[in-house]
């Protein structure tokens, strides 16, 4: 029976992807582990590996095609010993089209492995369901809905249901990544960390006024400007994802903000001394070059260890208290940003953090980060100081409960012992999720950060 190759979901937010390049052509033999295509997600360019042997019989979606829906048929492979021409002729038969239910005798779908380094797949999301057909005298089965739901029924494995029950998670909110959106054990484990969860449905009371006013349509906005006075630049996947996630964050997370001014005079002196003592490599270049941001990452990581009640993620089933400080760091890239994560940052030296961030920044701009390098985390840092920004507030990136916005370090007049003197001051603002972190707790956390950043020697003990 032919194997239908479907567009995989390679990140939790991926709904569509671009088929950048086919690395196999029709008639080519495919072995398990062969990279058959390159897929552009909203965050990176990923390799698509085969896990079955056979012959690529038919390419349904040509390379260069954009906005291919997850689970859409992209190619058909003939199994070993199967007639390749017959498999090609049967292309698409039994495959789940992007807007309809799968046929009763669906052919097995080729599973994907996200690469490089054969990374585990991210949670998948099925494309929108087609509108229901007109009612007939005899009731017809309902078409499956997205993410393992069909006609009110939730498709999930027995193990997944048991794990969800034990974790106190409503299985109906979990995004399924199994065949045709079936919820499997891996999805429950992802949900435990706050990932792959849909927002709970809310039914407004009769006559209630919506809290969020509808936004203007494209036509209404364009009508405000003369024809020819603007250029329409289509949104790419990354920009759409940023818009969706940050809009959801602002609308569903009750933010509050705490700002402190930090004297970084000692930090700047320590940074200069440490960089001067950095060992040289064979090429004569220093082994590391610390930035102020490296100190910020380390200080936040240690502060979260000192205030463990703030090192949390909110879930409906319970609070997740994290044992380590995994700090995401916003990195600007063309047309957007990404947040690679320094894992176990509280245990790492400043030089290690510095070198990891340098590597992340390079690969982020080349869209070469692996999913596990930018998914998850327990808090984050957004630094606009290099642009001369004095202070700002950052939007929390779920499942984090906090994010630290860092402004520029500059000389300001301060009062010490009744005298006005100049000091290097850096303003930092902590955004907190009030569901997880109350005002007093947030104040203790940013106070711990201030103490560490003003006394950098405490980060070295």
Short mmCIF file of C-alpha atoms in Angstrom, two decimals:
data_model
loop_
_atom_site.label_atom_id
_atom_site.label_comp_id
_atom_site.label_asym_id
_atom_site.label_seq_id
_atom_site.Cartn_x
_atom_site.Cartn_y
_atom_site.Cartn_z
CA UNK A 1 0.00 0.00 0.00
CA UNK A 2 1.41 3.48 -0.85
CA UNK A 3 2.72 5.60 2.01
CA UNK A 4 1.30 9.12 2.10
CA UNK A 5 3.89 11.73 3.13
CA UNK A 6 2.22 14.61 4.97
CA UNK A 7 3.39 18.10 5.88
CA UNK A 8 4.69 17.67 9.45
CA UNK A 9 4.20 19.99 12.40
CA UNK A 10 7.75 20.84 13.42
CA UNK A 11 6.98 23.42 16.11
CA UNK A 12 4.15 23.94 18.61
CA UNK A 13 2.92 27.05 16.80
CA UNK A 14 3.20 25.70 13.27
CA UNK A 15 -0.04 25.62 11.29
CA UNK A 16 1.50 26.04 7.86
CA UNK A 17 4.98 25.68 6.42
CA UNK A 18 6.88 26.35 3.24
CA UNK A 19 8.21 23.42 1.25
CA UNK A 20 11.60 24.97 0.54
CA UNK A 21 13.32 22.16 -1.32
CA UNK A 22 12.98 18.52 -2.31
CA UNK A 23 16.22 16.59 -1.77
CA UNK A 24 14.85 13.48 -3.50
CA UNK A 25 13.18 13.34 -6.91
CA UNK A 26 10.47 11.06 -8.24
CA UNK A 27 11.82 7.55 -8.76
CA UNK A 28 14.60 7.90 -6.18
CA UNK A 29 15.11 5.15 -3.63
CA UNK A 30 14.52 6.31 -0.05
CA UNK A 31 16.08 4.70 3.01
CA UNK A 32 15.18 5.22 6.65
CA UNK A 33 16.97 8.34 7.90
CA UNK A 34 17.36 9.90 4.45
CA UNK A 35 16.60 13.62 4.35
CA UNK A 36 13.94 13.97 1.69
CA UNK A 37 13.00 17.66 1.96
CA UNK A 38 13.65 20.98 3.68
CA UNK A 39 10.70 22.61 5.43
CA UNK A 40 10.63 26.26 6.50
CA UNK A 41 8.71 26.75 9.74
CA UNK A 42 7.82 30.00 11.44
CA UNK A 43 11.15 29.83 13.30
CA UNK A 44 13.71 27.89 11.29
CA UNK A 45 14.50 25.74 8.27
CA UNK A 46 14.21 22.08 9.24
CA UNK A 47 15.13 18.82 7.51
CA UNK A 48 12.44 16.17 6.94
CA UNK A 49 13.74 12.63 7.49
CA UNK A 50 12.16 9.41 6.23
CA UNK A 51 11.49 6.56 8.65
CA UNK A 52 10.43 4.02 6.03
CA UNK A 53 12.15 2.44 3.05
CA UNK A 54 10.70 2.71 -0.42
CA UNK A 55 10.66 4.72 -3.64
CA UNK A 56 9.46 8.31 -3.99
CA UNK A 57 6.62 7.71 -6.42
CA UNK A 58 4.94 11.11 -6.68
CA UNK A 59 5.71 14.66 -5.53
CA UNK A 60 2.34 16.30 -4.95
CA UNK A 61 3.53 19.68 -3.65
CA UNK A 62 6.44 21.16 -5.64
CA UNK A 63 9.37 22.82 -3.92
CA UNK A 64 9.02 26.53 -3.36
CA UNK A 65 5.34 26.19 -2.40
CA UNK A 66 4.39 28.41 0.54
CA UNK A 67 1.73 28.10 3.23
CA UNK A 68 1.26 24.34 2.99
CA UNK A 69 -1.13 23.29 5.77
CA UNK A 70 0.05 20.83 8.40
CA UNK A 71 -1.06 17.26 7.54
CA UNK A 72 -1.59 18.16 3.89
CA UNK A 73 -0.41 15.48 1.44
CA UNK A 74 2.94 16.51 -0.10
CA UNK A 75 4.19 13.27 -1.67
CA UNK A 76 3.54 9.54 -2.05
CA UNK A 77 6.07 6.79 -1.53
CA UNK A 78 5.83 3.22 -2.84
CA UNK A 79 6.84 0.54 -0.39
CA UNK A 80 9.57 -1.94 -1.29
CA UNK A 81 8.36 -4.31 -4.00
CA UNK A 82 5.33 -2.16 -4.80
CA UNK A 83 4.54 -0.91 -8.30
CA UNK A 84 5.82 2.69 -8.38
CA UNK A 85 3.51 3.78 -11.21
CA UNK A 86 0.48 2.34 -9.44
CA UNK A 87 1.47 4.14 -6.24
CA UNK A 88 1.87 7.41 -8.14
CA UNK A 89 -1.52 6.98 -9.78
CA UNK A 90 -3.08 6.44 -6.38
CA UNK A 91 -1.56 9.65 -5.02
CA UNK A 92 -3.75 11.19 -2.40
CA UNK A 93 -6.22 8.31 -2.15
CA UNK A 94 -6.82 7.67 1.51
CA UNK A 95 -4.76 10.64 2.65
CA UNK A 96 -6.38 13.18 4.97
CA UNK A 97 -6.87 16.33 2.87
CA UNK A 98 -6.37 19.63 4.67
CA UNK A 99 -10.05 20.43 5.04
CA UNK A 100 -11.84 17.09 5.16
CA UNK A 101 -11.98 13.90 7.16
CA UNK A 102 -9.66 10.99 6.34
CA UNK A 103 -11.02 8.09 4.30
CA UNK A 104 -12.06 5.01 6.29
CA UNK A 105 -9.20 2.94 4.87
CA UNK A 106 -6.50 5.56 5.03
CA UNK A 107 -3.02 4.57 3.90
CA UNK A 108 -0.28 4.70 6.51
CA UNK A 109 1.26 8.16 6.77
CA UNK A 110 5.01 8.62 6.80
CA UNK A 111 6.12 9.98 10.13
CA UNK A 112 8.64 12.82 10.28
CA UNK A 113 11.72 13.34 12.36
CA UNK A 114 12.73 16.98 12.81
CA UNK A 115 16.41 17.48 12.05
CA UNK A 116 19.19 18.62 12.33
CA UNK A 117 20.42 16.12 14.90
CA UNK A 118 17.21 14.05 14.56
CA UNK A 119 15.31 16.16 17.06
CA UNK A 120 11.97 14.98 18.41
CA UNK A 121 8.90 16.32 16.66
CA UNK A 122 7.11 19.32 18.09
CA UNK A 123 3.37 19.09 18.79
CA UNK A 124 1.34 19.02 15.59
CA UNK A 125 -1.83 20.92 14.73
CA UNK A 126 -4.29 19.78 12.12
CA UNK A 127 -5.68 22.25 9.56
CA UNK A 128 -9.17 23.72 9.82
CA UNK A 129 -12.14 21.43 9.34
CA UNK A 130 -14.33 21.91 6.29
CA UNK A 131 -17.88 23.20 6.89
CA UNK A 132 -20.39 20.46 7.62
CA UNK A 133 -22.49 19.24 4.70
CA UNK A 134 -26.19 20.05 4.43
CA UNK A 135 -28.33 17.79 6.65
CA UNK A 136 -29.76 14.62 5.09
CA UNK A 137 -32.58 12.35 6.22
CA UNK A 138 -30.12 9.80 7.60
CA UNK A 139 -27.58 11.12 10.08
CA UNK A 140 -24.02 11.06 8.78
CA UNK A 141 -20.89 10.69 10.88
CA UNK A 142 -19.39 14.02 11.90
CA UNK A 143 -16.12 15.01 10.25
CA UNK A 144 -13.15 14.95 12.58
CA UNK A 145 -12.24 18.33 14.01
CA UNK A 146 -8.75 19.56 14.66
CA UNK A 147 -6.39 18.28 17.35
CA UNK A 148 -7.97 14.90 18.00
CA UNK A 149 -11.58 16.09 18.42
CA UNK A 150 -14.47 14.87 16.30
CA UNK A 151 -18.15 15.55 16.83
CA UNK A 152 -17.56 16.11 20.55
CA UNK A 153 -15.40 12.98 20.83
CA UNK A 154 -11.75 13.31 21.83
CA UNK A 155 -9.37 10.88 20.10
CA UNK A 156 -6.66 9.91 22.56
CA UNK A 157 -4.74 6.86 23.67
CA UNK A 158 -5.67 5.14 26.96
CA UNK A 159 -2.25 6.00 28.39
CA UNK A 160 -2.66 9.67 27.45
CA UNK A 161 -6.06 9.80 29.17
CA UNK A 162 -4.64 8.24 32.33
CA UNK A 163 -1.64 10.58 32.41
CA UNK A 164 -3.85 13.63 31.84
CA UNK A 165 -6.18 12.55 34.65
CA UNK A 166 -3.26 12.00 37.04
CA UNK A 167 -1.87 15.44 36.16
CA UNK A 168 -5.24 17.16 36.61
CA UNK A 169 -5.24 18.40 32.99
CA UNK A 170 -8.40 18.62 30.88
CA UNK A 171 -7.51 16.36 27.95
CA UNK A 172 -9.84 18.37 25.75
CA UNK A 173 -7.36 21.27 25.92
CA UNK A 174 -4.35 19.27 24.77
CA UNK A 175 -3.04 19.61 21.23
CA UNK A 176 -2.66 16.16 19.67
CA UNK A 177 0.40 15.19 17.61
CA UNK A 178 -0.44 11.57 16.84
CA UNK A 179 -1.94 10.34 13.55
CA UNK A 180 -4.73 12.69 12.48
CA UNK A 181 -4.33 14.73 15.65
CA UNK A 182 -4.75 11.85 18.12
CA UNK A 183 -3.60 12.81 21.62
CA UNK A 184 -0.74 10.59 22.79
CA UNK A 185 1.37 10.32 25.95
CA UNK A 186 4.04 12.71 24.64
CA UNK A 187 1.40 15.44 24.26
CA UNK A 188 0.42 15.12 27.92
CA UNK A 189 4.05 15.43 29.00
CA UNK A 190 4.32 18.59 26.87
CA UNK A 191 1.12 19.94 28.43
CA UNK A 192 2.57 19.44 31.91
CA UNK A 193 5.19 22.07 31.11
CA UNK A 194 2.53 24.48 29.84
CA UNK A 195 3.07 23.75 26.14
CA UNK A 196 0.52 22.56 23.60
CA UNK A 197 -2.50 23.74 25.59
CA UNK A 198 -5.45 25.49 24.01
CA UNK A 199 -7.12 28.35 25.86
CA UNK A 200 -10.22 27.23 27.77
CA UNK A 201 -13.45 28.03 26.03
CA UNK A 202 -15.37 30.89 27.63
CA UNK A 203 -19.09 31.36 27.17
CA UNK A 204 -20.13 34.98 27.84
CA UNK A 205 -23.30 35.56 29.80
CA UNK A 206 -26.37 36.54 27.84
CA UNK A 207 -26.33 40.21 26.99
CA UNK A 208 -22.75 40.61 28.21
CA UNK A 209 -20.61 43.20 26.45
CA UNK A 210 -17.48 41.76 24.83
CA UNK A 211 -14.34 42.83 26.67
CA UNK A 212 -12.30 43.13 23.48
CA UNK A 213 -13.61 45.29 20.68
CA UNK A 214 -13.36 43.79 17.20
CA UNK A 215 -10.37 45.03 15.23
CA UNK A 216 -10.67 46.90 11.94
CA UNK A 217 -10.76 44.80 8.78
CA UNK A 218 -8.05 45.04 6.13
CA UNK A 219 -10.47 46.90 3.88
CA UNK A 220 -11.32 49.42 6.58
CA UNK A 221 -7.66 50.14 7.25
CA UNK A 222 -6.73 50.47 3.58
CA UNK A 223 -9.67 52.79 3.01
CA UNK A 224 -7.94 55.34 5.27
CA UNK A 225 -5.06 55.73 2.79
CA UNK A 226 -4.90 56.74 -0.84
CA UNK A 227 -4.32 54.03 -3.43
CA UNK A 228 -0.67 53.90 -4.39
CA UNK A 229 0.51 55.57 -1.17
CA UNK A 230 1.58 52.26 0.39
CA UNK A 231 2.99 48.87 -0.46
CA UNK A 232 1.45 45.63 0.88
CA UNK A 233 4.13 43.32 2.29
CA UNK A 234 2.63 39.85 2.95
CA UNK A 235 3.16 38.44 6.45
CA UNK A 236 5.50 35.49 6.69
CA UNK A 237 5.00 32.62 9.14
CA UNK A 238 7.22 34.14 11.82
CA UNK A 239 5.43 37.49 11.83
CA UNK A 240 2.02 35.80 12.02
CA UNK A 241 3.19 33.62 14.91
CA UNK A 242 4.58 36.60 16.82
CA UNK A 243 1.31 38.47 16.31
CA UNK A 244 -0.82 35.53 17.46
CA UNK A 245 1.26 34.61 20.52
CA UNK A 246 1.75 38.14 21.84
CA UNK A 247 -1.89 39.06 21.26
CA UNK A 248 -2.92 35.95 23.17
CA UNK A 249 -0.45 36.82 25.95
CA UNK A 250 -1.75 40.34 26.44
CA UNK A 251 -5.39 39.20 26.32
CA UNK A 252 -5.07 36.18 28.64
CA UNK A 253 -2.23 37.02 31.06
CA UNK A 254 -2.80 39.73 33.71
CA UNK A 255 0.51 41.62 33.48
CA UNK A 256 1.92 43.96 36.11
CA UNK A 257 5.31 45.69 36.10
CA UNK A 258 8.06 46.44 38.63
CA UNK A 259 10.99 48.76 37.82
CA UNK A 260 14.30 49.24 39.61
CA UNK A 261 17.39 51.34 38.84
CA UNK A 262 20.59 49.32 39.17
CA UNK A 263 24.03 50.82 39.79
CA UNK A 264 26.30 48.82 37.46
CA UNK A 265 29.57 50.58 38.25
CA UNK A 266 31.08 47.48 39.92
CA UNK A 267 29.77 45.29 37.09
CA UNK A 268 31.49 47.37 34.41
CA UNK A 269 34.77 47.24 36.33
CA UNK A 270 34.52 43.48 36.82
CA UNK A 271 33.63 42.96 33.16
CA UNK A 272 36.64 44.94 32.00
CA UNK A 273 38.99 43.03 34.32
CA UNK A 274 37.62 39.59 33.43
CA UNK A 275 37.79 40.27 29.69
CA UNK A 276 41.39 41.49 30.03
CA UNK A 277 42.33 38.18 31.67
CA UNK A 278 40.55 35.97 29.11
CA UNK A 279 42.89 33.26 27.76
CA UNK A 280 43.91 33.55 24.11
CA UNK A 281 43.38 30.77 21.59
CA UNK A 282 45.80 29.61 18.91
CA UNK A 283 44.40 32.27 16.61
CA UNK A 284 45.21 34.94 19.18
CA UNK A 285 41.55 35.69 19.89
CA UNK A 286 40.25 35.71 23.48
CA UNK A 287 38.34 32.63 24.61
CA UNK A 288 35.38 34.79 25.56
CA UNK A 289 34.23 38.40 25.73
CA UNK A 290 31.64 39.09 28.38
CA UNK A 291 28.80 41.52 27.73
CA UNK A 292 26.57 43.25 30.25
CA UNK A 293 23.77 40.96 29.08
CA UNK A 294 25.75 37.89 30.15
CA UNK A 295 25.77 39.27 33.71
CA UNK A 296 22.03 39.99 33.44
CA UNK A 297 21.28 36.40 32.41
CA UNK A 298 23.34 34.99 35.26
CA UNK A 299 21.87 37.39 37.82
CA UNK A 300 18.28 36.55 36.83
CA UNK A 301 19.04 32.83 36.93
CA UNK A 302 20.49 33.08 40.45
CA UNK A 303 17.66 35.37 41.60
CA UNK A 304 15.11 32.74 40.53
CA UNK A 305 16.98 30.16 42.62
CA UNK A 306 16.90 32.51 45.62
CA UNK A 307 13.17 33.11 45.10
CA UNK A 308 11.95 29.69 43.91
CA UNK A 309 8.27 30.57 44.31
CA UNK A 310 8.72 32.95 41.36
CA UNK A 311 10.43 30.33 39.18
CA UNK A 312 7.08 28.95 38.08
CA UNK A 313 4.68 28.44 35.20
CA UNK A 314 0.91 28.72 35.50
CA UNK A 315 -1.28 25.83 34.34
CA UNK A 316 -4.96 25.26 35.10
CA UNK A 317 -4.08 21.96 36.73
CA UNK A 318 -1.51 23.40 39.12
CA UNK A 319 1.61 25.54 39.43
CA UNK A 320 4.80 24.18 37.90
CA UNK A 321 7.74 24.95 40.20
CA UNK A 322 10.92 24.66 38.18
CA UNK A 323 14.09 23.25 39.68
CA UNK A 324 16.43 25.03 37.27
CA UNK A 325 16.62 28.51 35.79
CA UNK A 326 16.27 28.17 32.01
CA UNK A 327 16.59 31.73 30.73
CA UNK A 328 15.33 32.70 27.29
CA UNK A 329 17.07 35.64 25.62
CA UNK A 330 15.31 37.60 22.88
CA UNK A 331 17.42 37.75 19.72
CA UNK A 332 16.45 40.04 16.85
CA UNK A 333 16.50 38.52 13.37
CA UNK A 334 15.19 39.60 9.97
CA UNK A 335 11.42 40.14 10.13
CA UNK A 336 11.07 39.06 13.73
CA UNK A 337 12.73 37.64 16.82
CA UNK A 338 13.39 34.32 18.51
CA UNK A 339 14.21 33.41 22.10
CA UNK A 340 16.94 30.77 22.46
CA UNK A 341 17.29 29.37 25.97
CA UNK A 342 20.31 29.09 28.25
CA UNK A 343 19.51 25.87 30.13
CA UNK A 344 20.49 25.55 33.81
CA UNK A 345 21.90 29.07 33.65
CA UNK A 346 22.36 29.20 37.43
CA UNK A 347 25.04 26.48 37.17
CA UNK A 348 27.01 27.98 34.27
CA UNK A 349 29.95 30.35 34.35
CA UNK A 350 29.71 33.79 32.78
CA UNK A 351 32.12 32.71 30.04
CA UNK A 352 30.00 29.66 29.19
CA UNK A 353 26.86 31.78 29.04
CA UNK A 354 28.66 34.30 26.83
CA UNK A 355 29.87 31.68 24.34
CA UNK A 356 26.48 29.93 24.23
CA UNK A 357 24.73 33.22 23.51
CA UNK A 358 27.20 34.09 20.75
CA UNK A 359 26.54 30.72 19.08
CA UNK A 360 22.77 31.05 19.51
CA UNK A 361 22.73 34.55 18.01
CA UNK A 362 24.63 33.44 14.90
CA UNK A 363 22.47 30.39 14.29
CA UNK A 364 19.25 32.24 15.10
CA UNK A 365 19.89 34.80 12.38
CA UNK A 366 20.59 31.93 9.96
CA UNK A 367 17.36 30.19 11.11
CA UNK A 368 19.38 27.15 12.16
CA UNK A 369 18.22 26.73 15.76
CA UNK A 370 16.75 23.37 16.76
CA UNK A 371 13.29 23.31 18.39
CA UNK A 372 14.59 22.26 21.82
CA UNK A 373 16.90 25.29 21.80
CA UNK A 374 14.05 27.82 21.77
CA UNK A 375 11.06 25.99 23.29
CA UNK A 376 10.23 26.07 27.00
CA UNK A 377 12.27 28.04 29.51
CA UNK A 378 11.27 29.45 32.89
CA UNK A 379 11.86 33.20 32.36
CA UNK A 380 13.34 35.51 29.78
CA UNK A 381 15.44 38.62 29.17
CA UNK A 382 14.76 41.30 26.57
CA UNK A 383 17.56 43.86 26.31
CA UNK A 384 17.17 47.03 24.22
CA UNK A 385 19.98 48.89 25.96
CA UNK A 386 22.20 48.73 22.89
CA UNK A 387 19.62 50.91 21.12
CA UNK A 388 19.80 53.61 23.80
CA UNK A 389 16.39 52.74 25.27
CA UNK A 390 16.21 53.92 28.88
CA UNK A 391 13.39 51.62 30.01
CA UNK A 392 10.44 49.69 28.59
CA UNK A 393 8.02 46.89 29.43
CA UNK A 394 8.15 43.48 27.75
CA UNK A 395 5.29 41.09 26.98
CA UNK A 396 5.45 37.75 28.79
CA UNK A 397 6.10 34.76 26.55
CA UNK A 398 3.99 31.81 27.82
CA UNK A 399 4.59 29.48 29.61
CA UNK A 400 6.93 31.90 31.43
CA UNK A 401 5.55 33.81 34.42
CA UNK A 402 8.09 36.65 34.16
CA UNK A 403 10.26 38.53 31.69
CA UNK A 404 12.94 41.12 32.45
CA UNK A 405 13.19 44.19 30.21
CA UNK A 406 16.67 45.77 30.36
CA UNK A 407 17.44 49.35 29.36
CA UNK A 408 20.71 51.07 28.58
CA UNK A 409 23.42 51.69 31.14
CA UNK A 410 24.13 55.40 31.33
CA UNK A 411 25.63 57.99 33.62
CA UNK A 412 22.99 59.68 35.75
CA UNK A 413 23.06 62.06 38.68
CA UNK A 414 22.38 60.31 41.97
CA UNK A 415 22.51 61.42 45.61
CA UNK A 416 25.04 59.71 47.89
CA UNK A 417 25.74 60.89 51.42
CA UNK A 418 23.93 64.13 50.67
CA UNK A 419 26.01 64.85 47.57
CA UNK A 420 25.09 64.67 43.90
CA UNK A 421 27.47 62.37 42.04
CA UNK A 422 27.54 60.59 38.67
CA UNK A 423 26.84 56.86 38.55
CA UNK A 424 26.30 54.25 35.84
CA UNK A 425 22.62 53.34 36.16
CA UNK A 426 20.64 50.68 34.28
CA UNK A 427 16.84 50.56 34.55
CA UNK A 428 15.23 47.11 34.56
CA UNK A 429 11.52 46.30 34.50
CA UNK A 430 10.09 42.93 35.49
CA UNK A 431 6.80 41.92 33.86
CA UNK A 432 4.89 39.41 36.01
CA UNK A 433 1.95 37.07 35.40
CA UNK A 434 -0.31 37.97 38.32
CA UNK A 435 -1.90 34.51 38.26
CA UNK A 436 1.44 33.00 39.29
CA UNK A 437 3.46 35.83 40.85
CA UNK A 438 1.91 38.34 43.24
CA UNK A 439 3.21 41.87 43.72
CA UNK A 440 5.23 41.22 46.87
CA UNK A 441 6.79 38.08 45.39
CA UNK A 442 7.72 39.94 42.22
CA UNK A 443 9.28 42.70 44.31
CA UNK A 444 11.41 40.15 46.18
CA UNK A 445 12.56 38.62 42.89
CA UNK A 446 13.61 41.87 41.25
CA UNK A 447 15.21 42.92 44.54
CA UNK A 448 17.32 39.75 44.48
CA UNK A 449 18.28 40.52 40.89
CA UNK A 450 19.28 44.09 41.80
CA UNK A 451 21.46 42.87 44.65
CA UNK A 452 23.30 40.44 42.36
CA UNK A 453 23.75 42.80 39.41
CA UNK A 454 25.11 45.54 41.68
CA UNK A 455 27.52 43.13 43.39
CA UNK A 456 28.76 40.87 40.58
CA UNK A 457 31.29 39.13 42.84
CA UNK A 458 28.28 37.32 44.35
CA UNK A 459 27.75 35.59 40.97
CA UNK A 460 31.22 34.06 41.11
CA UNK A 461 30.97 32.26 44.46
#
